[in-house]
PDB file of C-alpha atoms in Angstrom:
ATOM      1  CA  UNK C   1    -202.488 204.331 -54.250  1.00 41.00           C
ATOM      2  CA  UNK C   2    -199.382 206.379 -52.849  1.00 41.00           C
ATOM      3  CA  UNK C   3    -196.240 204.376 -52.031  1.00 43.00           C
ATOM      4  CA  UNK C   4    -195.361 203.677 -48.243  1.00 42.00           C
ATOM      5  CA  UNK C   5    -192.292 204.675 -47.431  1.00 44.00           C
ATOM      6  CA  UNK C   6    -189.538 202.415 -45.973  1.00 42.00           C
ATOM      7  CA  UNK C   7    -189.494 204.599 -42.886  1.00 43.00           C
ATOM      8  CA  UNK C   8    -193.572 204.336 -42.742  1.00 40.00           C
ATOM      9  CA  UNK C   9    -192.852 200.568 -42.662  1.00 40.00           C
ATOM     10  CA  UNK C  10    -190.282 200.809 -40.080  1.00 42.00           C
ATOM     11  CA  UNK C  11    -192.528 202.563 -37.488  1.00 43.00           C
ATOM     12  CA  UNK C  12    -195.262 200.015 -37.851  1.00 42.00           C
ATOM     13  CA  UNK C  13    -193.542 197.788 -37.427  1.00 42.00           C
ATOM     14  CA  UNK C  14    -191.995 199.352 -34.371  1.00 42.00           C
ATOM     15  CA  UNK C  15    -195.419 199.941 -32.623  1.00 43.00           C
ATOM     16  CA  UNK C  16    -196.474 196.282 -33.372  1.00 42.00           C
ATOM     17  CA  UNK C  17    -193.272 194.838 -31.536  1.00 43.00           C
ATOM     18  CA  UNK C  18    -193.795 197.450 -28.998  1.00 37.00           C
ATOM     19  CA  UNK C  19    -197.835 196.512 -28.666  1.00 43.00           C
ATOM     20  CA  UNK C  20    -196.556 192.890 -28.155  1.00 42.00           C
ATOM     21  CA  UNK C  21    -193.761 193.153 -25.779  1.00 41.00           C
ATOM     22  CA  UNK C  22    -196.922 195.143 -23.662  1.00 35.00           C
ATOM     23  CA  UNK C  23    -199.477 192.398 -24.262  1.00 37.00           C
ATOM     24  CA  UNK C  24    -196.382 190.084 -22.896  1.00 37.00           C
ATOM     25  CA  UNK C  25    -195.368 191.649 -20.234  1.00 39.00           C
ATOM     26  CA  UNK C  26    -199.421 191.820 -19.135  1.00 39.00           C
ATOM     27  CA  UNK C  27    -199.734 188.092 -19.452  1.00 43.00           C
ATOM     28  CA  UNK C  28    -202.370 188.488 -22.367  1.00 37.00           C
ATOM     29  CA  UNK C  29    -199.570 186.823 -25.131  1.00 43.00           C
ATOM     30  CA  UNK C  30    -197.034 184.293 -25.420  1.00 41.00           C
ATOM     31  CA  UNK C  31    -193.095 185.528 -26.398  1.00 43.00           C
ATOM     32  CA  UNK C  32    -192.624 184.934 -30.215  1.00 41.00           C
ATOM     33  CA  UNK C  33    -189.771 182.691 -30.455  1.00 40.00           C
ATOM     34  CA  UNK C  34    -187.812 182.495 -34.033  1.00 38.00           C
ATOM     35  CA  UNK C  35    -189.150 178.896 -34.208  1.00 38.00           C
ATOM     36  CA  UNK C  36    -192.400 179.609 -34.153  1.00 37.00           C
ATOM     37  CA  UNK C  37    -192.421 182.865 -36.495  1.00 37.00           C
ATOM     38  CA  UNK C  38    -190.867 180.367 -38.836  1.00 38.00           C
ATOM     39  CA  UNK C  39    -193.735 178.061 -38.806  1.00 38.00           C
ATOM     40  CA  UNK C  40    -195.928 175.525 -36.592  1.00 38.00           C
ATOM     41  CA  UNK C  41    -193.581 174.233 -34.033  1.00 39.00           C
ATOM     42  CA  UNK C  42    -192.734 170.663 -34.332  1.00 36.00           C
ATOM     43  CA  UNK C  43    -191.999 168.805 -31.319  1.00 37.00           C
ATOM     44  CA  UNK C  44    -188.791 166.351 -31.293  1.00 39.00           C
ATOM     45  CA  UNK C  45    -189.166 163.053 -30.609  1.00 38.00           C
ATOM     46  CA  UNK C  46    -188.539 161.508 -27.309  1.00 37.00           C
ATOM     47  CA  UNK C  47    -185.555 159.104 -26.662  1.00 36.00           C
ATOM     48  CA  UNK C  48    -186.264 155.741 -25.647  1.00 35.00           C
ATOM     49  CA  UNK C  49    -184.689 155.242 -22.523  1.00 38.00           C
ATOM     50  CA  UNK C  50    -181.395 153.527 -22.632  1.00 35.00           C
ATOM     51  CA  UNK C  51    -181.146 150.143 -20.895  1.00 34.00           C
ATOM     52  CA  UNK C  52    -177.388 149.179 -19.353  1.00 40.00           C
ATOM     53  CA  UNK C  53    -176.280 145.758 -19.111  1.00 41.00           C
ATOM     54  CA  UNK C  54    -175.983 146.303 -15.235  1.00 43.00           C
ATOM     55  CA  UNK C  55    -179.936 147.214 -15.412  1.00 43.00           C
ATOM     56  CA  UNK C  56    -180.614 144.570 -17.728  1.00 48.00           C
ATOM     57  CA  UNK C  57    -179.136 142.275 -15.400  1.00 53.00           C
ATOM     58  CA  UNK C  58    -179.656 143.467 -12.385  1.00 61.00           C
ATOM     59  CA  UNK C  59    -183.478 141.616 -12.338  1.00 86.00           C
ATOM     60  CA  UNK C  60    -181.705 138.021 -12.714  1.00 93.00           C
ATOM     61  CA  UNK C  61    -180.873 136.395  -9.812  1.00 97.00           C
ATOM     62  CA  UNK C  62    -177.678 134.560  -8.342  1.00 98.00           C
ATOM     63  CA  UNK C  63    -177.745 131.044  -9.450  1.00 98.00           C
ATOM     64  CA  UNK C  64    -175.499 128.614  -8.059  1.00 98.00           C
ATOM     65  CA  UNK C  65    -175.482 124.791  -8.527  1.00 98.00           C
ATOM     66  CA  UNK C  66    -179.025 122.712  -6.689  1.00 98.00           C
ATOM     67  CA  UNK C  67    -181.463 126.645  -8.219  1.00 98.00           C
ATOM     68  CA  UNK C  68    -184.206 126.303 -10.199  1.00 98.00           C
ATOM     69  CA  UNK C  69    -186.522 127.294 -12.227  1.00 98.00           C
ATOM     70  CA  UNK C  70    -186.867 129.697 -15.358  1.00 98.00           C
ATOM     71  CA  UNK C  71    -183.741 131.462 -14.561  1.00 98.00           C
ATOM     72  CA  UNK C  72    -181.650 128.606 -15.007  1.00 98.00           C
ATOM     73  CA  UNK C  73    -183.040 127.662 -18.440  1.00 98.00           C
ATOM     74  CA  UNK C  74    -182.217 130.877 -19.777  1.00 98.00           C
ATOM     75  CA  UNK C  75    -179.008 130.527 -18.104  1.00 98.00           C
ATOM     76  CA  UNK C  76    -178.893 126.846 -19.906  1.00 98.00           C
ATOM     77  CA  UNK C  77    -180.157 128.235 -23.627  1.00 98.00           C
ATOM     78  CA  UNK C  78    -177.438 131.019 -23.495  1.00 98.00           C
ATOM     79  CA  UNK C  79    -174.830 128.861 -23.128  1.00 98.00           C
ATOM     80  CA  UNK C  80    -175.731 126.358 -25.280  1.00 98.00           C
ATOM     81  CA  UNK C  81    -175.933 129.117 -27.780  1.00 98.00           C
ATOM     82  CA  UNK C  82    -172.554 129.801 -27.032  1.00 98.00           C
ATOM     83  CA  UNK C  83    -171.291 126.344 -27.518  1.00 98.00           C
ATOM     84  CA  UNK C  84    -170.413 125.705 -23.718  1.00 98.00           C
ATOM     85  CA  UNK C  85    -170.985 121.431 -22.616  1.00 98.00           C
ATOM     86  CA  UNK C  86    -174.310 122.336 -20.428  1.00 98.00           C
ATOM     87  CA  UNK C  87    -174.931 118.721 -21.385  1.00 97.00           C
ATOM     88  CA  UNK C  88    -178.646 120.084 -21.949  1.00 96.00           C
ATOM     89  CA  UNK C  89    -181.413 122.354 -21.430  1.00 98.00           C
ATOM     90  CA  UNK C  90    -183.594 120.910 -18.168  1.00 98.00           C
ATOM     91  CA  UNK C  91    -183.887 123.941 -16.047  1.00 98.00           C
ATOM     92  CA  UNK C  92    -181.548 122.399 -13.173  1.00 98.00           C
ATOM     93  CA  UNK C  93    -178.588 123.608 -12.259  1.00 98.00           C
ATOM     94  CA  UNK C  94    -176.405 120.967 -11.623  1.00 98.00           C
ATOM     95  CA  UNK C  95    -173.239 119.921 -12.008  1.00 98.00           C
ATOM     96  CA  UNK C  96    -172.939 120.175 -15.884  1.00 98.00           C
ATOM     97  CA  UNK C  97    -174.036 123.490 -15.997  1.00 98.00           C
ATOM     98  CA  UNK C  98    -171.810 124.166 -12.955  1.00 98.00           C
ATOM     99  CA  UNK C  99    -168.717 122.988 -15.274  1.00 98.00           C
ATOM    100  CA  UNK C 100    -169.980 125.023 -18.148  1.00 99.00           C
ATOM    101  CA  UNK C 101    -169.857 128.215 -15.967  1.00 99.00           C
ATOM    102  CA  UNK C 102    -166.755 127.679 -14.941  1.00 99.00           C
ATOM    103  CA  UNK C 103    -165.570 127.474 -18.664  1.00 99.00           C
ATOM    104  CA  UNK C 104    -167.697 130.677 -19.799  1.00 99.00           C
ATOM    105  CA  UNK C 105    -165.911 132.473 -16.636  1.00 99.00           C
ATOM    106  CA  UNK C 106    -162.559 131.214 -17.192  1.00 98.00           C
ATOM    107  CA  UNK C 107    -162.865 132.240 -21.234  1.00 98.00           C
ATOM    108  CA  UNK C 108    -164.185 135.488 -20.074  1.00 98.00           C
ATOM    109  CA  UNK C 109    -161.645 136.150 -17.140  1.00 98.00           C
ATOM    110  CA  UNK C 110    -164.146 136.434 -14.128  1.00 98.00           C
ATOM    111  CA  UNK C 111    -163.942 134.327 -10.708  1.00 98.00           C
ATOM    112  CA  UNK C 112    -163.670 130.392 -11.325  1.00 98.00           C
ATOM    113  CA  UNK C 113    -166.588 129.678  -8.964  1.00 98.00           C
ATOM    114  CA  UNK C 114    -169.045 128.543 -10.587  1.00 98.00           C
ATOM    115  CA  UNK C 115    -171.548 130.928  -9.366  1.00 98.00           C
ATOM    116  CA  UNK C 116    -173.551 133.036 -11.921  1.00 98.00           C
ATOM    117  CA  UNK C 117    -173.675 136.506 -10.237  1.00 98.00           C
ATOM    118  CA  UNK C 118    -174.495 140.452 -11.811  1.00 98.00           C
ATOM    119  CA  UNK C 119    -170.790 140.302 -13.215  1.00 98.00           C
ATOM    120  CA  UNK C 120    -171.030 136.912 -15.112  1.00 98.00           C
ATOM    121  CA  UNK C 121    -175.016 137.390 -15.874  1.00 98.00           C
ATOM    122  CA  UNK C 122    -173.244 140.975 -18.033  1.00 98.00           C
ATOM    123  CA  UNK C 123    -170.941 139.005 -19.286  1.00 98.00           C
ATOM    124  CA  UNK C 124    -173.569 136.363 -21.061  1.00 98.00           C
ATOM    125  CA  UNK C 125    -175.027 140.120 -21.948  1.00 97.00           C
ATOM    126  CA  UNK C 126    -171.354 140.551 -23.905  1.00 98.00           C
ATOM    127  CA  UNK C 127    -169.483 137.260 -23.980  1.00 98.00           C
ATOM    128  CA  UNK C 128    -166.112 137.133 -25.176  1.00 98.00           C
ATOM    129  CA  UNK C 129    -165.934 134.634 -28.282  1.00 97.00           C
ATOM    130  CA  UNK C 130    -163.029 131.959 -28.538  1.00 98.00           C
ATOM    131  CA  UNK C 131    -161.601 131.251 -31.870  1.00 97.00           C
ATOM    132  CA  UNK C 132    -159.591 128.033 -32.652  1.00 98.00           C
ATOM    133  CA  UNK C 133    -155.556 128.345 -33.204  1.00 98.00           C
ATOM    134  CA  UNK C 134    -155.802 125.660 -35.842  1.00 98.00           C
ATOM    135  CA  UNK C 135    -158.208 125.058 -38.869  1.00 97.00           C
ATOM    136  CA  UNK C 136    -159.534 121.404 -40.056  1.00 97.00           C
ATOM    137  CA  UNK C 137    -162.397 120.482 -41.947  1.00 97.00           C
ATOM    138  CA  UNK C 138    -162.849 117.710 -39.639  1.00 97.00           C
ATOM    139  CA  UNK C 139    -162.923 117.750 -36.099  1.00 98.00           C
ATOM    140  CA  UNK C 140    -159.764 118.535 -33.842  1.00 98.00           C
ATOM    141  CA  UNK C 141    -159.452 119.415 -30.249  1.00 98.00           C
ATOM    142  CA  UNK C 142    -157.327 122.126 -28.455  1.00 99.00           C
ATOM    143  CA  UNK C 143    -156.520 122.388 -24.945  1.00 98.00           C
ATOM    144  CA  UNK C 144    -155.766 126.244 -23.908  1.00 98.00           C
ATOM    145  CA  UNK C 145    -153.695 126.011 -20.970  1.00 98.00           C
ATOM    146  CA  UNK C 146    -153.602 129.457 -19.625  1.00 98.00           C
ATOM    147  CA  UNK C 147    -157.505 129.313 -19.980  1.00 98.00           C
ATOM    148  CA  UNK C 148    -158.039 126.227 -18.442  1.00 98.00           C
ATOM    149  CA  UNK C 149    -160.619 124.816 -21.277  1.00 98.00           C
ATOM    150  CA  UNK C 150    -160.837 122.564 -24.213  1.00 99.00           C
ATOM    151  CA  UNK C 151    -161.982 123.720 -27.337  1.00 99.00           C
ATOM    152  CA  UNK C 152    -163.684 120.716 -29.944  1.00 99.00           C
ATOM    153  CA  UNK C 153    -163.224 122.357 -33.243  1.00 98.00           C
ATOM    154  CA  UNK C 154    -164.093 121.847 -36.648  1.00 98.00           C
ATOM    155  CA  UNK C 155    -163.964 124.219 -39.805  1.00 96.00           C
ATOM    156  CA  UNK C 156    -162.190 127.234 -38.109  1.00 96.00           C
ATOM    157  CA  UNK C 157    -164.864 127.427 -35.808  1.00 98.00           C
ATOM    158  CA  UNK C 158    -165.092 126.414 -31.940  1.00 98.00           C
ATOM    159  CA  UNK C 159    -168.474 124.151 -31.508  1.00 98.00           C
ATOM    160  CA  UNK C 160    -167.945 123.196 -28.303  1.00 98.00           C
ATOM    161  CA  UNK C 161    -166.181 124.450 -24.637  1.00 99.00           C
ATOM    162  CA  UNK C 162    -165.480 122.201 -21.789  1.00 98.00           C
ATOM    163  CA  UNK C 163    -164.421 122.843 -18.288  1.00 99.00           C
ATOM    164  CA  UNK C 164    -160.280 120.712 -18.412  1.00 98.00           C
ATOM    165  CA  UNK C 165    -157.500 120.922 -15.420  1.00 98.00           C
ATOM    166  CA  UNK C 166    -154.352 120.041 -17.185  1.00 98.00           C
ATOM    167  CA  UNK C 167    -150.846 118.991 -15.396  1.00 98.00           C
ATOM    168  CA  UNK C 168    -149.563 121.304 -12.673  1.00 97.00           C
ATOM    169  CA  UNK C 169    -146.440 123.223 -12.358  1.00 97.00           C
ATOM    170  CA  UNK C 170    -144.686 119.640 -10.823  1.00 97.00           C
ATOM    171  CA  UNK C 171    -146.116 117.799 -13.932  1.00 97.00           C
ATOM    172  CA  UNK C 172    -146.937 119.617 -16.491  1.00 98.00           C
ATOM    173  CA  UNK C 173    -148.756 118.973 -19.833  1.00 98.00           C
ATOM    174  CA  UNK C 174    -146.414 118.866 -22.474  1.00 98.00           C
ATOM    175  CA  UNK C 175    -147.829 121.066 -25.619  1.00 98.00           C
ATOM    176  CA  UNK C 176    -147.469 120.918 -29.059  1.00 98.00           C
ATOM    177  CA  UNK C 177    -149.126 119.588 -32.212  1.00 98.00           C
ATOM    178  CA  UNK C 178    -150.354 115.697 -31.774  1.00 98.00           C
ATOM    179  CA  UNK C 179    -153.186 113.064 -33.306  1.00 98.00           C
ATOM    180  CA  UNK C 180    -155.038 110.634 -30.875  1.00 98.00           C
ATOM    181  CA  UNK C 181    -153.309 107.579 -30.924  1.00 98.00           C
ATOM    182  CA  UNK C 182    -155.527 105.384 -29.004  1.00 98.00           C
ATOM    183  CA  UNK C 183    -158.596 105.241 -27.126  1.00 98.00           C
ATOM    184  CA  UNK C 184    -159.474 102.498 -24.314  1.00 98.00           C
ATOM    185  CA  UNK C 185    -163.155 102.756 -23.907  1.00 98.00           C
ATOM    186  CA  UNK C 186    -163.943 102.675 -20.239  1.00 98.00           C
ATOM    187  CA  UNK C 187    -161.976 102.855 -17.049  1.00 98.00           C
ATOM    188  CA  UNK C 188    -158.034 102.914 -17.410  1.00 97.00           C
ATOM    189  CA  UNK C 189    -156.226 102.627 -13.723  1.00 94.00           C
ATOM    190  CA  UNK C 190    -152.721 104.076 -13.800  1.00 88.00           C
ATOM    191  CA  UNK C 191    -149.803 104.348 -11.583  1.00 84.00           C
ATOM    192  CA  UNK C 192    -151.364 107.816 -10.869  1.00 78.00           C
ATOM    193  CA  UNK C 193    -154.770 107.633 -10.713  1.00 85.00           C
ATOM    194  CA  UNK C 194    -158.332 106.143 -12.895  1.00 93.00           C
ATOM    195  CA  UNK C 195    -158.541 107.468 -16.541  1.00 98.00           C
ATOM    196  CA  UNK C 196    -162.484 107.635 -17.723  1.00 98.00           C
ATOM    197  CA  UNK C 197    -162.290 106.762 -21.554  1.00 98.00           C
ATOM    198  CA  UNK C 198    -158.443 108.013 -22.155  1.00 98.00           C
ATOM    199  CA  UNK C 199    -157.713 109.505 -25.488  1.00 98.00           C
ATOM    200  CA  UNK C 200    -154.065 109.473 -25.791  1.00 98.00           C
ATOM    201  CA  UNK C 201    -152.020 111.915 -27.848  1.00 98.00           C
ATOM    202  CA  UNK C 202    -148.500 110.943 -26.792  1.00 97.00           C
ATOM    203  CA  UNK C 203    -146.907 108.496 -24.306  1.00 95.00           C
ATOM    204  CA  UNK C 204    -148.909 107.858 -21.501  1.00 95.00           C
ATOM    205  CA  UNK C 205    -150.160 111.850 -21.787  1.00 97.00           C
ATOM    206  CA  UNK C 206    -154.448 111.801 -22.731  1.00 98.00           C
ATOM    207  CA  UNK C 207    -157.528 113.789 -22.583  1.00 98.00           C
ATOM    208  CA  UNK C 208    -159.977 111.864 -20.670  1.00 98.00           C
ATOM    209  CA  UNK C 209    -162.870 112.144 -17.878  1.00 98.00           C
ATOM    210  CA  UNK C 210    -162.147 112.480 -14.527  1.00 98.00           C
ATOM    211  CA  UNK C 211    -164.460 112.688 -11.423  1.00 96.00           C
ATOM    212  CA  UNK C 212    -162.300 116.023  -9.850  1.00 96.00           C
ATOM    213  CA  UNK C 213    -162.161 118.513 -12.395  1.00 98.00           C
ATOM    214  CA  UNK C 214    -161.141 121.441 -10.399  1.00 98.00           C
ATOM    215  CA  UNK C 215    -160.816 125.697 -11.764  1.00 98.00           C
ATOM    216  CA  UNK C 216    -157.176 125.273 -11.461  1.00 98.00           C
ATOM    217  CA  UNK C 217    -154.304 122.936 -12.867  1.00 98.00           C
ATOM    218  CA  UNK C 218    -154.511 119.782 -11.101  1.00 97.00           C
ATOM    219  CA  UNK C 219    -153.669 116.661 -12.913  1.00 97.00           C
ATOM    220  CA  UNK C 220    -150.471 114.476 -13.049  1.00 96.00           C
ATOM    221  CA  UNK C 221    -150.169 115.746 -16.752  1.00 97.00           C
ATOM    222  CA  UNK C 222    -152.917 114.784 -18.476  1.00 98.00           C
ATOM    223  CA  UNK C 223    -155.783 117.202 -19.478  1.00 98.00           C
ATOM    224  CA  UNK C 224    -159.124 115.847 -17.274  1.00 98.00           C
ATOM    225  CA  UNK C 225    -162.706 116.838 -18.038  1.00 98.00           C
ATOM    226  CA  UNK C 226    -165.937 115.964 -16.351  1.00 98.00           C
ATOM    227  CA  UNK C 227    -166.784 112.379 -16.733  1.00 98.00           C
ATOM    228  CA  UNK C 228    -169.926 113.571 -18.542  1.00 98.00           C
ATOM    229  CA  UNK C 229    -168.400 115.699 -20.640  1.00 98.00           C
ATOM    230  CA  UNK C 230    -166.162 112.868 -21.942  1.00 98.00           C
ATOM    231  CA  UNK C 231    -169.776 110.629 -22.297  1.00 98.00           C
ATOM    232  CA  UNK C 232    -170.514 113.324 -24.516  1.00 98.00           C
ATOM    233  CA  UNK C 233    -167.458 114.066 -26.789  1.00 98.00           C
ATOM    234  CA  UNK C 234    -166.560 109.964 -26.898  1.00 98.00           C
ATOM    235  CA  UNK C 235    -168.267 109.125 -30.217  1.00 98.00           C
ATOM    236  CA  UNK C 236    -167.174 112.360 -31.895  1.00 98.00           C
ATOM    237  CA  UNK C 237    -163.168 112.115 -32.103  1.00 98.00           C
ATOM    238  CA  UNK C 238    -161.370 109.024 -32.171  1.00 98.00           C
ATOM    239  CA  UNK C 239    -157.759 108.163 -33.486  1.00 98.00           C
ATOM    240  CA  UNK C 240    -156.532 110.623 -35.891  1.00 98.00           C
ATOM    241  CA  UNK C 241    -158.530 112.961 -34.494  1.00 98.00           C
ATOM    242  CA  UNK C 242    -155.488 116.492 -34.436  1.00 98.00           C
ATOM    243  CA  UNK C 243    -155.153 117.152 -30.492  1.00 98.00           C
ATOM    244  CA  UNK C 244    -153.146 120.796 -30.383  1.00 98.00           C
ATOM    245  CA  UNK C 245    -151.943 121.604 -26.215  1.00 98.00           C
ATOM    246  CA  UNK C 246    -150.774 125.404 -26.235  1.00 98.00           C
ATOM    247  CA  UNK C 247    -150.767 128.564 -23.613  1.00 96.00           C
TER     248      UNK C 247
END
């Protein structure tokens, strides 16, 4: 057999790109692409679509206190998850989960109003995560004053958040590091007002329940909570227990 040439090759090869670019331009062949003269074309995989928090929330609707239904015991589970005083899971929203949406907005720097909306429904999505100041291996309360909560802590970790109102600008609540020095289990009436189950941390100054627990600083110096709340924190601290009030 004779050898081909390198210019035979070239015009073959010539008239077969030619004879395509015809059959091409007739409609009779596809275009050769470099992918598929490499091999079987593969085809890439399709993204999943991404969901955004505002879709993802977009679905829930606006609860307020007196809803519902379903909506409101996810609403209920979530917080409870994240260690908010819903006082439990009963698919009602009333007015312990009301207080417990105030503290999970006012954490989270949103409205104080107590109405779970697209904005505080992404924000359950993402929540912002409070961390104690102080570490104990037993329990210990904080009061954050510029947040307008109080934290029950215990091991460097925050296990519970509940809706407070400490002193306003006229009375303030003085901070710093204190213990509870005594308790009076049950109604305490003072010069300024009834104390539900005072826990007092210095002078006549105490965390206790309260009736009006409003978004804002309120109180005559003291650092108020819902009266259910207080039901529910009662048997865990007593005297000794570390109280720390900071901003």
């Amino acid at each position: 057999m004779s050898p081909v040439s390198p210019h035979t090759t070239r015009q073959h090869a010539s008239r077969a790109t030619l004879g395509m670019a015809l059959l091409v331009a007739a409609g009779l062949a596809a275009p050769v692409t470099s992918a598929s003269a490499a091999g079987p074309a593969t085809s890439a995989p399709t993204a999943a679509p991404v969901m955004t928090v505002a879709a993802a929330t977009s679905s829930q609707p606006v609860l307020r206190q007196g809803s519902k239904g379903a909506a409101v015991t996810t609403l209920q589970r979530r917080l409870t998850a994240l260690h908010y005083d819903v006082g439990g899971v009963d698919g009602a929203f009333g007015p312990s989960t009301f207080h417990a949406v105030v503290a999970f907005q006012k954490v989270n720097g949103l409205s104080r109003d107590g109405i779970v909306g697209p904005r505080t429904w992404a924000a359950l999505d993402r929540p912002v995560v409070p961390k104690p100041k102080y570490n104990h291996s037993g329990y210990s309360v904080e009061a954050n004053l510029t947040k307008q909560v109080l934290y029950l802590a215990r091991g460097g970790s925050v296990v519970r958040i509940l809706d407070a109102s400490s002193g306003k600008a006229s009375t303030p609540t003085p901070t710093g590091n204190y213990k509870v020095q005594r308790r009076i289990d049950g109604w305490r009436k003072s010069d300024l007002g009834l104390l539900w189950r005072p826990n007092y941390f210095t002078g006549g100054y105490a965390v206790h329940g309260a009736p009006s627990v409003p978004a804002y600083p309120a109180s005559h110096g003291c650092v108020r909570v819902p009266v259910p709340a207080m039901n529910r924190l009662w048997s865990i601290i007593g005297v000794g227990t570390p109280v720390h009030i900071y901003r």
